[in-house]
Short mmCIF file of C-alpha atoms in Angstrom, two decimals:
data_model
loop_
_atom_site.label_atom_id
_atom_site.label_comp_id
_atom_site.label_asym_id
_atom_site.label_seq_id
_atom_site.Cartn_x
_atom_site.Cartn_y
_atom_site.Cartn_z
CA UNK A 1 156.09 441.28 14.69
CA UNK A 2 157.59 444.01 16.88
CA UNK A 3 160.02 446.84 16.69
CA UNK A 4 163.38 446.55 18.24
CA UNK A 5 166.06 449.15 18.68
CA UNK A 6 168.79 446.50 19.20
CA UNK A 7 169.01 445.81 15.45
CA UNK A 8 171.18 448.48 13.91
CA UNK A 9 171.58 447.44 10.23
CA UNK A 10 168.58 447.60 7.89
CA UNK A 11 168.19 445.28 4.92
CA UNK A 12 167.66 446.85 1.52
CA UNK A 13 164.01 445.82 1.68
CA UNK A 14 163.65 447.53 5.07
CA UNK A 15 165.40 450.70 3.85
CA UNK A 16 163.07 450.80 0.78
CA UNK A 17 159.99 450.15 2.99
CA UNK A 18 161.08 452.95 5.38
CA UNK A 19 161.61 455.37 2.49
CA UNK A 20 158.21 454.59 0.96
CA UNK A 21 156.54 454.85 4.38
CA UNK A 22 158.08 458.20 5.00
CA UNK A 23 157.07 459.39 1.57
CA UNK A 24 153.47 458.22 1.95
CA UNK A 25 153.14 459.48 5.51
CA UNK A 26 154.59 462.89 4.62
CA UNK A 27 152.29 463.18 1.61
CA UNK A 28 149.28 462.21 3.77
CA UNK A 29 150.23 464.81 6.30
CA UNK A 30 150.47 467.52 3.67
CA UNK A 31 147.17 466.51 2.14
CA UNK A 32 145.44 466.42 5.56
CA UNK A 33 146.53 470.04 6.13
CA UNK A 34 144.27 471.00 3.27
CA UNK A 35 140.59 471.00 3.93
CA UNK A 36 139.18 471.20 0.43
CA UNK A 37 139.54 468.39 -2.11
CA UNK A 38 140.40 471.02 -4.73
CA UNK A 39 143.31 472.21 -2.55
CA UNK A 40 144.50 468.64 -2.01
CA UNK A 41 144.49 468.11 -5.76
CA UNK A 42 146.25 471.42 -6.43
CA UNK A 43 148.93 470.38 -3.90
CA UNK A 44 149.47 467.14 -5.85
CA UNK A 45 149.67 468.93 -9.14
CA UNK A 46 152.11 471.45 -7.65
CA UNK A 47 154.30 468.74 -6.15
CA UNK A 48 154.46 467.03 -9.57
CA UNK A 49 155.46 470.22 -11.34
CA UNK A 50 159.11 469.62 -12.15
CA UNK A 51 159.70 472.47 -14.50
CA UNK A 52 158.45 475.39 -12.40
CA UNK A 53 161.11 477.15 -10.29
CA UNK A 54 158.33 478.79 -8.36
CA UNK A 55 157.52 475.50 -6.68
CA UNK A 56 161.15 474.25 -6.38
CA UNK A 57 161.53 475.40 -2.70
CA UNK A 58 158.19 473.67 -1.76
CA UNK A 59 159.23 470.46 -3.52
CA UNK A 60 162.59 470.62 -1.75
CA UNK A 61 160.92 471.11 1.67
CA UNK A 62 158.64 468.10 0.88
CA UNK A 63 161.48 465.79 0.07
CA UNK A 64 163.62 467.09 3.03
CA UNK A 65 160.65 466.17 5.26
CA UNK A 66 160.56 462.71 3.66
CA UNK A 67 164.29 462.28 4.22
CA UNK A 68 164.01 463.38 7.86
CA UNK A 69 161.11 461.03 8.53
CA UNK A 70 162.92 458.10 6.97
CA UNK A 71 166.08 458.87 9.00
CA UNK A 72 164.04 459.02 12.21
CA UNK A 73 162.33 455.78 11.38
CA UNK A 74 165.63 453.97 11.00
CA UNK A 75 166.83 455.21 14.39
CA UNK A 76 163.55 454.42 16.24
CA UNK A 77 163.58 450.73 15.36
CA UNK A 78 163.16 448.25 12.66
CA UNK A 79 161.03 445.13 11.96
CA UNK A 80 162.38 441.97 13.53
CA UNK A 81 161.09 439.98 10.56
CA UNK A 82 163.33 439.38 7.56
CA UNK A 83 160.73 438.26 5.05
CA UNK A 84 160.28 441.10 2.50
CA UNK A 85 156.49 440.86 2.50
CA UNK A 86 156.29 441.15 6.28
CA UNK A 87 158.79 444.06 6.29
CA UNK A 88 156.86 445.99 3.72
CA UNK A 89 153.50 445.20 5.38
CA UNK A 90 154.84 446.26 8.77
CA UNK A 91 156.14 449.66 7.57
CA UNK A 92 153.66 450.48 4.85
CA UNK A 93 150.21 449.53 6.07
CA UNK A 94 149.49 452.57 8.27
CA UNK A 95 151.00 455.27 5.93
CA UNK A 96 149.23 453.73 2.88
CA UNK A 97 145.90 453.70 4.68
CA UNK A 98 146.31 457.37 5.65
CA UNK A 99 147.28 458.37 2.16
CA UNK A 100 144.37 456.28 0.73
CA UNK A 101 141.98 458.09 3.03
CA UNK A 102 143.16 461.46 1.68
CA UNK A 103 142.95 460.44 -1.89
CA UNK A 104 139.51 458.97 -1.33
CA UNK A 105 138.30 462.36 -0.04
CA UNK A 106 139.46 463.94 -3.29
CA UNK A 107 137.90 461.22 -5.46
CA UNK A 108 134.55 461.43 -3.62
CA UNK A 109 134.36 465.14 -4.11
CA UNK A 110 135.42 464.83 -7.79
CA UNK A 111 132.76 462.14 -8.33
CA UNK A 112 130.02 464.24 -6.69
CA UNK A 113 131.02 467.32 -8.62
CA UNK A 114 131.09 465.39 -11.90
CA UNK A 115 127.61 463.92 -11.25
CA UNK A 116 126.19 467.36 -10.64
CA UNK A 117 127.67 468.81 -13.81
CA UNK A 118 125.59 468.96 -16.91
CA UNK A 119 125.90 465.79 -18.95
CA UNK A 120 128.06 466.01 -22.06
CA UNK A 121 126.17 465.54 -25.20
CA UNK A 122 128.13 463.47 -27.69
CA UNK A 123 128.50 464.94 -31.10
CA UNK A 124 126.05 463.59 -33.71
CA UNK A 125 127.22 462.13 -36.91
CA UNK A 126 126.18 463.93 -39.99
CA UNK A 127 125.65 461.77 -43.05
CA UNK A 128 126.86 462.86 -46.35
CA UNK A 129 123.30 462.98 -47.68
CA UNK A 130 122.29 465.62 -45.08
CA UNK A 131 125.14 467.92 -46.03
CA UNK A 132 123.97 468.27 -49.62
#
């Protein structure tokens, strides 16, 4: 499968794949800019904060970057394969791998932090006879 700039119209599958690829790639870039797992996680929480006007400009900037990346991708070339699975695989494999790597960094840190924390002691049941 190769890219060709001769093909000018994108199928709906290709458009969707390009949008998702741009989204995942932009998100991976933004997470990669943050060194600490806690900062990566905080960025995801902030991006998901729909109700806070404080983060509105940052959300807008993120989605403008996604839009610009998707537009550039449609200009640069498209897959010459028309099978939906091949189209999605072609466009999504690399961005998904990059995003997965960033999320794995957060998960590893969270897991190691959780394993170092004091274990939670489950509450004990008190029988009615011990209360009297």
